[in-house]
Short mmCIF file of C-alpha atoms and ligand atoms in Angstrom, two decimals:
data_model
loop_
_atom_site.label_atom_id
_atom_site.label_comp_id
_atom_site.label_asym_id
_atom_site.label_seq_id
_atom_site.Cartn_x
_atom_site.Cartn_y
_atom_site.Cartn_z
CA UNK A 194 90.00 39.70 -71.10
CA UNK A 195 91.46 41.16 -74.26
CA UNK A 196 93.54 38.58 -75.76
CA UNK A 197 95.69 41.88 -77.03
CA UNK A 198 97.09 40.27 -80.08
CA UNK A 199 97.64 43.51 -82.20
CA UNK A 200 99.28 45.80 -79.37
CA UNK A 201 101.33 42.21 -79.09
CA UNK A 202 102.91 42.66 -82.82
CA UNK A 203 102.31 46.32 -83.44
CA UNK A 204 103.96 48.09 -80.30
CA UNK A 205 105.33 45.38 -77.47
CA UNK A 206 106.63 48.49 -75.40
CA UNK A 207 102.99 49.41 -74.60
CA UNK A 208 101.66 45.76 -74.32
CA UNK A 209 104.49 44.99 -71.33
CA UNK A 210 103.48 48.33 -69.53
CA UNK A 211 99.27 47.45 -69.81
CA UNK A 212 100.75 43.57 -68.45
CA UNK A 213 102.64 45.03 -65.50
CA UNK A 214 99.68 47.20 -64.18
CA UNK A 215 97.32 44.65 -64.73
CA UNK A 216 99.32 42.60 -62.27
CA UNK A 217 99.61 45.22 -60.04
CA UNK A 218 95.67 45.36 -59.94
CA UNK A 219 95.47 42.00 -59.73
CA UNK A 220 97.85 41.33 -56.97
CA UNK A 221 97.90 44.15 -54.59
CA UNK A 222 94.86 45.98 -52.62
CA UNK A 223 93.25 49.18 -54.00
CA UNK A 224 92.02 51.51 -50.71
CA UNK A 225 92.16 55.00 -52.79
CA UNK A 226 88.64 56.29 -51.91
CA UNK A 227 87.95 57.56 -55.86
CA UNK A 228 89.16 54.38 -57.54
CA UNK A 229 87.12 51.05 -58.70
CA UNK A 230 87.38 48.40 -61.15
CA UNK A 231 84.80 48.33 -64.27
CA UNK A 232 83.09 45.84 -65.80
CA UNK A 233 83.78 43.93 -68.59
CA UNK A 234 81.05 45.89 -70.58
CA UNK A 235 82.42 48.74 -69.80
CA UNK A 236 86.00 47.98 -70.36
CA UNK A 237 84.68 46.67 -74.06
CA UNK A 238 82.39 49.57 -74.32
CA UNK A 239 85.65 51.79 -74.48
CA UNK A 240 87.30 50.22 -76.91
CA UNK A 241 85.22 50.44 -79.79
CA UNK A 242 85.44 52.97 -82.74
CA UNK A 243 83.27 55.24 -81.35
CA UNK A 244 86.65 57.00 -80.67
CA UNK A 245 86.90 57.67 -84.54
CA UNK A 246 84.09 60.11 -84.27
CA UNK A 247 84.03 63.76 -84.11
CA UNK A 248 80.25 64.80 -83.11
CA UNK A 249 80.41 68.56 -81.21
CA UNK A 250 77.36 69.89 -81.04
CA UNK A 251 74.17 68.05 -79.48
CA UNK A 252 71.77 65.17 -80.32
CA UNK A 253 70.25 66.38 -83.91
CA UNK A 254 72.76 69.22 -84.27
CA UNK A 255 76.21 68.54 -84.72
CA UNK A 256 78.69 70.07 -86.86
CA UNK A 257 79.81 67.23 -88.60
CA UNK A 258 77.75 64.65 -90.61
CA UNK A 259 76.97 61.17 -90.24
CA UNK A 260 75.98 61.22 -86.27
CA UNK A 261 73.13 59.11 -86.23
CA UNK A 262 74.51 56.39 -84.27
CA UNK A 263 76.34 58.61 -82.06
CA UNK A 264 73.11 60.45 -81.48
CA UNK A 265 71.28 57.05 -80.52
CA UNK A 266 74.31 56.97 -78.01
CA UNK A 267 74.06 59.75 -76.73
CA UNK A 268 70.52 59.50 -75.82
CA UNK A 269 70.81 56.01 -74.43
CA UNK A 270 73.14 57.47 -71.98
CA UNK A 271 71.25 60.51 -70.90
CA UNK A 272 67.72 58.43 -70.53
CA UNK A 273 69.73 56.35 -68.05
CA UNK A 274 71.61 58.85 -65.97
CA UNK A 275 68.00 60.53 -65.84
CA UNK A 276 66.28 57.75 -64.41
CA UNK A 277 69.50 56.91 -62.13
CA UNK A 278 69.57 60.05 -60.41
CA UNK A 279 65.60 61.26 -61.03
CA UNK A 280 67.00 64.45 -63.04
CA UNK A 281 65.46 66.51 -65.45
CA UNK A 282 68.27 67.18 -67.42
CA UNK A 283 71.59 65.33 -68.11
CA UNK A 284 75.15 66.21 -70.25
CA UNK A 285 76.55 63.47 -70.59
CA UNK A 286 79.72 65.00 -72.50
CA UNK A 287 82.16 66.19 -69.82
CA UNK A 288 85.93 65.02 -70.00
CA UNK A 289 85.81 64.61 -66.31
CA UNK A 290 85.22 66.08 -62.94
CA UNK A 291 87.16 69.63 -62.92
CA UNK A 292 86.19 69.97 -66.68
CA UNK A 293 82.52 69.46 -65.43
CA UNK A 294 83.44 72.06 -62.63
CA UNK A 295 84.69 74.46 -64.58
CA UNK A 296 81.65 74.40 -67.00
CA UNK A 297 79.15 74.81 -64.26
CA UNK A 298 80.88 77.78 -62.89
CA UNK A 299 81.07 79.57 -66.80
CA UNK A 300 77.25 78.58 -67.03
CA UNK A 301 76.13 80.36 -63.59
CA UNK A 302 78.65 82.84 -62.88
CA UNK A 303 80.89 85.91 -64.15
CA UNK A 304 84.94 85.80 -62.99
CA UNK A 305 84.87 87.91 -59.54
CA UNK A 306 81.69 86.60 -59.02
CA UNK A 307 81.47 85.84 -55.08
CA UNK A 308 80.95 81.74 -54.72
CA UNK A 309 80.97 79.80 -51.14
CA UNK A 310 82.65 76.27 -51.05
CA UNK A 311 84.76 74.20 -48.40
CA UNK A 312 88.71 74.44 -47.65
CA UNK A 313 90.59 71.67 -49.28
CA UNK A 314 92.32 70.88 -45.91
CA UNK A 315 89.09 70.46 -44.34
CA UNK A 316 87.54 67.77 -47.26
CA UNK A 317 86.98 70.05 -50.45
CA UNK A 318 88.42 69.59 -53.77
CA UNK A 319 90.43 71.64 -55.74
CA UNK A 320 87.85 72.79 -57.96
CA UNK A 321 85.92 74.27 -54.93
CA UNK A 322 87.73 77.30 -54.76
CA UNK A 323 91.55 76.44 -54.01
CA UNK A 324 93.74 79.35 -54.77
CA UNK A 325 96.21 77.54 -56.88
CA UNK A 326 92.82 76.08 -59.58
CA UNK A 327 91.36 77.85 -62.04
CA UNK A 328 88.48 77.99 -59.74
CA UNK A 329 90.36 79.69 -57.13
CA UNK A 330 91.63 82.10 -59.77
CA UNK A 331 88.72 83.22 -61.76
CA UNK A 332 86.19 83.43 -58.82
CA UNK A 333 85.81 85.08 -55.74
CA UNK A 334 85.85 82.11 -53.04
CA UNK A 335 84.77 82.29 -49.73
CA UNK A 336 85.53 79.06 -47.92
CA UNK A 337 83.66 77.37 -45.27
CA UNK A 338 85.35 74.85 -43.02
CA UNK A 339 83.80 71.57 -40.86
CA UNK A 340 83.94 71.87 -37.05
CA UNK A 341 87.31 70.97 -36.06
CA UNK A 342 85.81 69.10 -32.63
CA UNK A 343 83.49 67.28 -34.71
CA UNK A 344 84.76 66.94 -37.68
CA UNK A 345 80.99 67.73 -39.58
CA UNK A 346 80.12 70.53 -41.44
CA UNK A 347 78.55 73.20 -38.90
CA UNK A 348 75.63 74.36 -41.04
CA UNK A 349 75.10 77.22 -38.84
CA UNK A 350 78.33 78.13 -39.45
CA UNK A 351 77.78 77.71 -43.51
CA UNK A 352 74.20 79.68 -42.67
CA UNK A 353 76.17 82.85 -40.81
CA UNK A 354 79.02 83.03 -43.75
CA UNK A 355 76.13 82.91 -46.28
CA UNK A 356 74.30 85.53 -45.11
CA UNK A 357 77.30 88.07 -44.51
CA UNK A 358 79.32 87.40 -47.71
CA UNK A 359 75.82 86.79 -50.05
CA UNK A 360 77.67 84.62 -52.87
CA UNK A 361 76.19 84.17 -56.10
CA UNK A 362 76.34 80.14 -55.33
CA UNK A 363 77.16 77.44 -52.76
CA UNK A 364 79.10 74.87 -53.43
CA UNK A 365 78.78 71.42 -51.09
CA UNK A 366 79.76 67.68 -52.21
CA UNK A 367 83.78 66.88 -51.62
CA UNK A 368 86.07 64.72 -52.26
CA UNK A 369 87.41 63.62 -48.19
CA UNK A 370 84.13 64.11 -46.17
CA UNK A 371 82.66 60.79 -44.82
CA UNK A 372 79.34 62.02 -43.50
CA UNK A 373 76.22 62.68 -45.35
CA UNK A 374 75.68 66.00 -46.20
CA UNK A 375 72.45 68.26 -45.54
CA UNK A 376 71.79 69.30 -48.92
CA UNK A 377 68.09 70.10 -48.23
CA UNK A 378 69.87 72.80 -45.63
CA UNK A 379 72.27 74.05 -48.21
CA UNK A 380 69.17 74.43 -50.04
CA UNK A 381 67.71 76.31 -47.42
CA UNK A 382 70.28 78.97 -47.04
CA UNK A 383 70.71 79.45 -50.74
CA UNK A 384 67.26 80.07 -51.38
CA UNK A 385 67.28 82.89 -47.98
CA UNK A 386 69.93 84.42 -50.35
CA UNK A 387 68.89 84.24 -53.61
CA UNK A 388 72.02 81.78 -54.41
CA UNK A 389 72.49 79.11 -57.04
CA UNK A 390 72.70 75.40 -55.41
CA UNK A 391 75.64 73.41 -56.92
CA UNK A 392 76.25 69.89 -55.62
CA UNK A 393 79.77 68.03 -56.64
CA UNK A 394 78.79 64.23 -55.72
CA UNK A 395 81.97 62.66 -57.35
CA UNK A 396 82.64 60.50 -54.80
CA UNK A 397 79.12 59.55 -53.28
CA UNK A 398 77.34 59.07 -56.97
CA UNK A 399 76.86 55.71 -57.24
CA UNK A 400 75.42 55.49 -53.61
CA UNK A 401 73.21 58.20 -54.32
CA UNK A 402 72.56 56.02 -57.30
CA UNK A 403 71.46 52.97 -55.41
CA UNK A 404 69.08 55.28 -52.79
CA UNK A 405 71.77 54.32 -50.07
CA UNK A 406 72.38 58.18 -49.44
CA UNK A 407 70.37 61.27 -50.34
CA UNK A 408 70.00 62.50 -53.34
CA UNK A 409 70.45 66.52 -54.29
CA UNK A 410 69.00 66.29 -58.00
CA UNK A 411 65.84 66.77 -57.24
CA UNK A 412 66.16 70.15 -55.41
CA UNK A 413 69.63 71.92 -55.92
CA UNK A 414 70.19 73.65 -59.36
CA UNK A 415 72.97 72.01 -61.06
CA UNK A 416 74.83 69.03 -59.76
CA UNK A 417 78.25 67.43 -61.51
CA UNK A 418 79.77 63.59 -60.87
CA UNK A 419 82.34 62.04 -62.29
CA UNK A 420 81.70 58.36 -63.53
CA UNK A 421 84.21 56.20 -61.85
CA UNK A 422 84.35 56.38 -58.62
CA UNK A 423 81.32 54.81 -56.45
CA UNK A 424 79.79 54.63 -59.90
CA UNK A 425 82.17 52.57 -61.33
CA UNK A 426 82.00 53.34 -65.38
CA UNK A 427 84.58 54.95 -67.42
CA UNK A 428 86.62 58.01 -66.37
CA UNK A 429 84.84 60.97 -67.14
CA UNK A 430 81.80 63.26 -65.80
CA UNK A 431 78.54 64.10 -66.44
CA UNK A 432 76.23 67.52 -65.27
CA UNK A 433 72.87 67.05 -64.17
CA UNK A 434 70.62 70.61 -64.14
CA UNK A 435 67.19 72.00 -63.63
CA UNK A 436 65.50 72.36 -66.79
CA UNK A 437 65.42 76.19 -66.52
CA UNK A 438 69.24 76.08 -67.05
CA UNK A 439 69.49 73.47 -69.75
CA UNK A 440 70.61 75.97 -72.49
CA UNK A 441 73.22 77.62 -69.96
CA UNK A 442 74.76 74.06 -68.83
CA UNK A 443 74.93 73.06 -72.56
CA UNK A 444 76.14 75.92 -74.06
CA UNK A 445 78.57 75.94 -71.46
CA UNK A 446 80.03 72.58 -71.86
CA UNK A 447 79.77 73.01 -75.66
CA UNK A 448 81.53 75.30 -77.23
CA UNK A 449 81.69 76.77 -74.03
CA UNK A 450 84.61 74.42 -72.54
CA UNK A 451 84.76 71.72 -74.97
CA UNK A 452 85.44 70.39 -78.44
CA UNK A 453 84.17 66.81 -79.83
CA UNK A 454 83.27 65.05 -76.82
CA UNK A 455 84.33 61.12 -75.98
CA UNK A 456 81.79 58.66 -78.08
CA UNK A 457 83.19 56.21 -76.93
CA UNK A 458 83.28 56.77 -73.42
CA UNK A 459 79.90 58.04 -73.18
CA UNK A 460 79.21 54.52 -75.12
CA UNK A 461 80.45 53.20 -71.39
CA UNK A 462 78.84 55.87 -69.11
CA UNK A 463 75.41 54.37 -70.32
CA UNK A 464 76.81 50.58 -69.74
CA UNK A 465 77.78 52.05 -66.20
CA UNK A 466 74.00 53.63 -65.91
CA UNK A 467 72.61 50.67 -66.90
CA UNK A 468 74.51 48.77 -64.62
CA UNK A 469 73.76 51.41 -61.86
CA UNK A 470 70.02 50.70 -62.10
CA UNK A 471 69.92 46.87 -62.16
CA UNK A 472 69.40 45.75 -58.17
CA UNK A 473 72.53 43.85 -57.68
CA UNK A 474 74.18 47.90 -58.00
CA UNK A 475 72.03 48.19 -54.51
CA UNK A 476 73.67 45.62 -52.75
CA UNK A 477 76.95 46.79 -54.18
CA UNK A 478 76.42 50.08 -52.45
CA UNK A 479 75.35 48.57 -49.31
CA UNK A 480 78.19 46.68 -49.30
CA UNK A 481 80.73 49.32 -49.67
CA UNK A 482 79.11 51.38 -46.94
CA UNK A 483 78.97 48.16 -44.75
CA UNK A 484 82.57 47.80 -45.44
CA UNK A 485 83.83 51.40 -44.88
CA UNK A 486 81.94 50.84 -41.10
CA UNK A 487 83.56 48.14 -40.09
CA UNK A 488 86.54 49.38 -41.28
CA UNK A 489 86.37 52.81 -39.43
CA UNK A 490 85.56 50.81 -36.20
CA UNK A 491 88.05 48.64 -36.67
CA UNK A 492 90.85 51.30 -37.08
CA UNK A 493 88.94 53.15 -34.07
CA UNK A 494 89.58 50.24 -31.75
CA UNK A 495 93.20 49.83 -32.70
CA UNK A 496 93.82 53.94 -31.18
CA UNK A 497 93.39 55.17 -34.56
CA UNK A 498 91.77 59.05 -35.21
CA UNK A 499 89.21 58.46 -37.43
CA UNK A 500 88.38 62.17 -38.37
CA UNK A 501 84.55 62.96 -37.46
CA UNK A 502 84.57 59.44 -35.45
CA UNK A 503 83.14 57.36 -38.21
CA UNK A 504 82.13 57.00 -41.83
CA UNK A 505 78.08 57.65 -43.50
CA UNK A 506 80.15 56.70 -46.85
CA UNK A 507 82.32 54.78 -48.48
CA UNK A 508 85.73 56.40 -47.24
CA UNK A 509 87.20 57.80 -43.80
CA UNK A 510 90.06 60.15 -43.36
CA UNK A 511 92.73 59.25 -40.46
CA UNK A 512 94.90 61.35 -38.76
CA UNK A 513 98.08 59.52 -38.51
CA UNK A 514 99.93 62.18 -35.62
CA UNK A 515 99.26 59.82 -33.10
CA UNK A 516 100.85 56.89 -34.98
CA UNK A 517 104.13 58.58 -35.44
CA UNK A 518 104.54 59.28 -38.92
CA UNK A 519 102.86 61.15 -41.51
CA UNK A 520 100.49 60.20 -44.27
CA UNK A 521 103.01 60.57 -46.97
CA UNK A 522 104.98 57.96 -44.99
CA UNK A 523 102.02 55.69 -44.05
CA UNK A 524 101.07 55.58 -47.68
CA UNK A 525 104.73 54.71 -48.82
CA UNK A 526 104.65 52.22 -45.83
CA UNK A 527 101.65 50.48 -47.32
CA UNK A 528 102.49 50.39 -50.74
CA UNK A 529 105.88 48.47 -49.92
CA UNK A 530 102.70 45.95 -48.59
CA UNK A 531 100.89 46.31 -52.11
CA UNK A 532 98.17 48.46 -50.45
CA UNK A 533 97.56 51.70 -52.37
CA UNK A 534 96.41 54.24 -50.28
CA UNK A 535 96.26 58.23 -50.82
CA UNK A 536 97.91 60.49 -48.50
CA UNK A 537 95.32 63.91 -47.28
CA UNK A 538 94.55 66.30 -45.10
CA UNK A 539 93.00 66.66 -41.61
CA UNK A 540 91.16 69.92 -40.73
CA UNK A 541 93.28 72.57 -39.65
CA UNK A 542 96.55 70.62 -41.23
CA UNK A 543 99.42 72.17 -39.98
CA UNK A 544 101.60 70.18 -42.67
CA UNK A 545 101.54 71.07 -46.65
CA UNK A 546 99.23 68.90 -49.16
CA UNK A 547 102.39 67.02 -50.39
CA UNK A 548 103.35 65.73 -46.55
CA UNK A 549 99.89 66.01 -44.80
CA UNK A 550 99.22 64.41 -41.45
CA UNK A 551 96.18 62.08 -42.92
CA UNK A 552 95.62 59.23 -45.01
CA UNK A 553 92.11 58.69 -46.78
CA UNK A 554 90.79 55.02 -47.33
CA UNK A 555 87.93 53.77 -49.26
CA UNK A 556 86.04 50.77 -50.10
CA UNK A 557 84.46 50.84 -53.15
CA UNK A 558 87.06 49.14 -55.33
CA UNK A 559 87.83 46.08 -52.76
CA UNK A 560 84.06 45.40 -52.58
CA UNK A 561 84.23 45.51 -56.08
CA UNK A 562 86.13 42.36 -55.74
CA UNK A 563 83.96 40.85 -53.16
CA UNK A 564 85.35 41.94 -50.06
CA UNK A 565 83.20 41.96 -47.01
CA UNK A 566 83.27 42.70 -43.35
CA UNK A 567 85.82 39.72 -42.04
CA UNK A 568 88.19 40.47 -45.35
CA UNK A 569 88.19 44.44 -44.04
CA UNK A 570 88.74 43.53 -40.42
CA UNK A 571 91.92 41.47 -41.69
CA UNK A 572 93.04 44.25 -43.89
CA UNK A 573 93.10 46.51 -41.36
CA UNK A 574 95.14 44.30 -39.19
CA UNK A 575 97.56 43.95 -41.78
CA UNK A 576 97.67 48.06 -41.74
CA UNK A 577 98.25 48.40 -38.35
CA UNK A 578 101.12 45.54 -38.20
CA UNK A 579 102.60 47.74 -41.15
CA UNK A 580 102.17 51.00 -39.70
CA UNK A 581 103.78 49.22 -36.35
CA UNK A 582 106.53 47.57 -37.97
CA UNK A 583 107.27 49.96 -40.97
CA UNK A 584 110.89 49.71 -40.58
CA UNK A 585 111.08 45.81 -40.36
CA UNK A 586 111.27 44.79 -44.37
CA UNK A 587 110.58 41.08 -43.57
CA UNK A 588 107.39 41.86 -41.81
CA UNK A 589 106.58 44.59 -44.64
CA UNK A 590 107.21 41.66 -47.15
CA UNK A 591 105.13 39.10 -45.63
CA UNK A 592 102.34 41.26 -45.10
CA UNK A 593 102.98 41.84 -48.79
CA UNK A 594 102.35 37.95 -49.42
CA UNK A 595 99.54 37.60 -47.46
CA UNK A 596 97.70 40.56 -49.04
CA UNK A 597 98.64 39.40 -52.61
CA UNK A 598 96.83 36.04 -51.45
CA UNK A 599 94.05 37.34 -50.57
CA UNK A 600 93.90 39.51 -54.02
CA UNK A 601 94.20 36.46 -56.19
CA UNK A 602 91.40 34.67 -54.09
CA UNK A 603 89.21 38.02 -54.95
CA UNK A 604 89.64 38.59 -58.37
CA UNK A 605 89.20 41.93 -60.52
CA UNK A 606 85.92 40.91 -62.60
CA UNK A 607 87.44 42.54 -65.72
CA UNK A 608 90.70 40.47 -65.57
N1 DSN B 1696 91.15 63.02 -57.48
C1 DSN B 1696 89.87 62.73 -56.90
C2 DSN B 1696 89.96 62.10 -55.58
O1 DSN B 1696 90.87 61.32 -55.38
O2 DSN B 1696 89.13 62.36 -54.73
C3 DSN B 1696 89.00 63.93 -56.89
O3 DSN B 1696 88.98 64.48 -58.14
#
């Protein structure tokens, strides 16, 4: 969309890197649950000179001068992440998820204080209380697991570990679950406990968004999301909070955790936002979930284990054991086929992070394009033939055709 003229005669090494991934997104199939494709608005929004602006501090108190427009910003974007997700309060400054993370946990809690979140294996992220994070470092996790036979979280499991360990906060929103979760539960137990309620709804935002799933502002203390996954604006986070814990949030973000935050970006989180709350984002978000079924049952009826049996969401994890190969080698199998997958986890892996026995698909980014139901059910044919035939490089290269086909028939809306 950018006819790119400058990076053309200024720097032509950078210009022929930003032309061959813009191919790649163009001709080959993004299934990585956390990834989309923004808007034009969006993609302008970022490139503006907001970026020349230093503004740390808040709306009417920064510590540099001339911030008026970036105050007017600023305040754009917060009114329309409040009225996205029904929140009292909104920062709209966060670099990006685990910065978010991290800022929460300085706001509520003291390092060694006792927190509660899930196991990375079993769905979590790293900022929930893996040993090798920061979060896993400065805080005293306990983690909770889902059901291995079920593949949910058992909340009377989450209820009993609660009540004997007594964190200071429960953590619940991940990054690889594909079931709704039962916040108002969470809520429940925290409150028997005298806990803080922290939801992480990176990856489920933008459904929440468009009232497709349910939404934890309203009751649990402090919530984080990025902005570009389901949400699909610019990379980066915001933190949503009660208004009893403005001053903590804020204070934690700035000059807590951060310096001069992203004007420009937050210029696109509130084109995303406003985006988000027009009604075409609703039948995005149906779409994506209608997509991620049929794409779960599909995968089910070809002998595929579909951890937990199904999808609420946008993305599924599947175990790959049964298929003969692991998901480090099913995603290198598929990206030979232009399909870009991520390798992860099953509950209980008995293999490392880096080589684990799952791969995790997604939807939001193909829907994006305008993928429906039929379009999934052929993509997932294409996966199992690969998956089948992953040592046969013609078959592996026509698949590759066929999928790059269908990718120029679906375009990216921002290319
Ligand atoms: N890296 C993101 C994901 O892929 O889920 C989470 O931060």
């Amino acid at each position: 969309m950018f006819d790119y003229k400058n990076i053309h005669s200024e720097d032509p090494a950078v210009l022929e890197i930003i032309k061959k991934e813009t191919r790649r997104q163009s001709e080959e199939m993004e299934l990585i649950a956390s990834e989309n494709y923004v808007s034009k608005a969006v993609l302008e929004a970022m490139a503006t000179v907001l970026t020349n602006k230093y503004s740390e501090g808040y709306i009417g108190h920064r510590y540099y001068g001339g911030n008026q427009m970036i105050d007017e910003m600023e305040s754009l974007a917060i009114e329309r992440a409040k009225k996205l997700f029904n929140a009292e309060h909104v920062n709209v400054q966060p670099l990006s998820g685990s910065p978010a993370n991290a800022a929460v946990y300085m706001a509520f809690l003291k390092p060694g204080d006792k927190v509660l979140g899930l196991k990375l294996d079993h769905g979590g992220h790293l900022s929930h209380g893996h040993p090798v994070n920061f979060s896993g470092m400065l805080y005293n996790f306990t983690q909770y697991e889902v059901d291995v036979k079920t593949g949910r979280i058992d909340m009377a499991k989450v209820r009993e570990i609660a009540l004997r360990e007594k964190p200071k906060m429960i953590v619940a929103g991940y990054s690889a679950y594909s079931r709704e979760v039962e916040w108002e539960k969470f809520k429940e137990i925290a409150d028997k406990i005298g806990a803080f309620t922290f939801a992480d709804i990176a990856h489920t935002a933008g459904l929440i968004a468009a009232g497709e799933m349910v939404n934890p502002v309203p009751f649990f203390d402090v919530v984080t999301t990025t902005t570009h996954k389901t949400l699909r604006g610019p990379r980066g986070a915001i933190i949503m909070c009660k208004e009893k814990f403005v001053k903590l949030v804020d204070r934690a973000v700035f000059p807590g955790m951060q310096g001069g935050p992203h004007e420009h970006i937050i210029a696109a989180k509130a084109v995303a936002f406003g985006e988000a709350l027009k009604p075409e984002f609703k039948q995005y978000a149906k779409q994506v979930m209608a997509n991620a079924k049929t794409m779960a049952e599909e995968f089910t009826k070809l002998g595929y284990q579909v951890i937990s049996g199904g999808t609420d969401n946008h993305l599924m994890v599947v175990d790959m054991t049964n298929k003969g190969l692991s998901g480090k080698e099913a995603e290198s199998v598929l990206d030979r086929c232009g399909i870009s997958v991520s390798r992860s986890t099953i509950p209980n892996d008995p293999n490392p992070p880096m080589n684990p026995s799952g791969v995790r698909f997604g939807t939001p980014a193909i829907t994006t394009r305008g993928l429906g139901q039929e379009e999934v059910k052929k993509v997932v044919t294409w996966i199992n033939a690969a998956i089948e035939h992953k040592e046969e490089t013609e078959v592996l290269e026509k698949i590759r055709e066929e999928v790059k086909e269908m990718c120029l028939k679906f375009p990216i809306p921002s290319i």
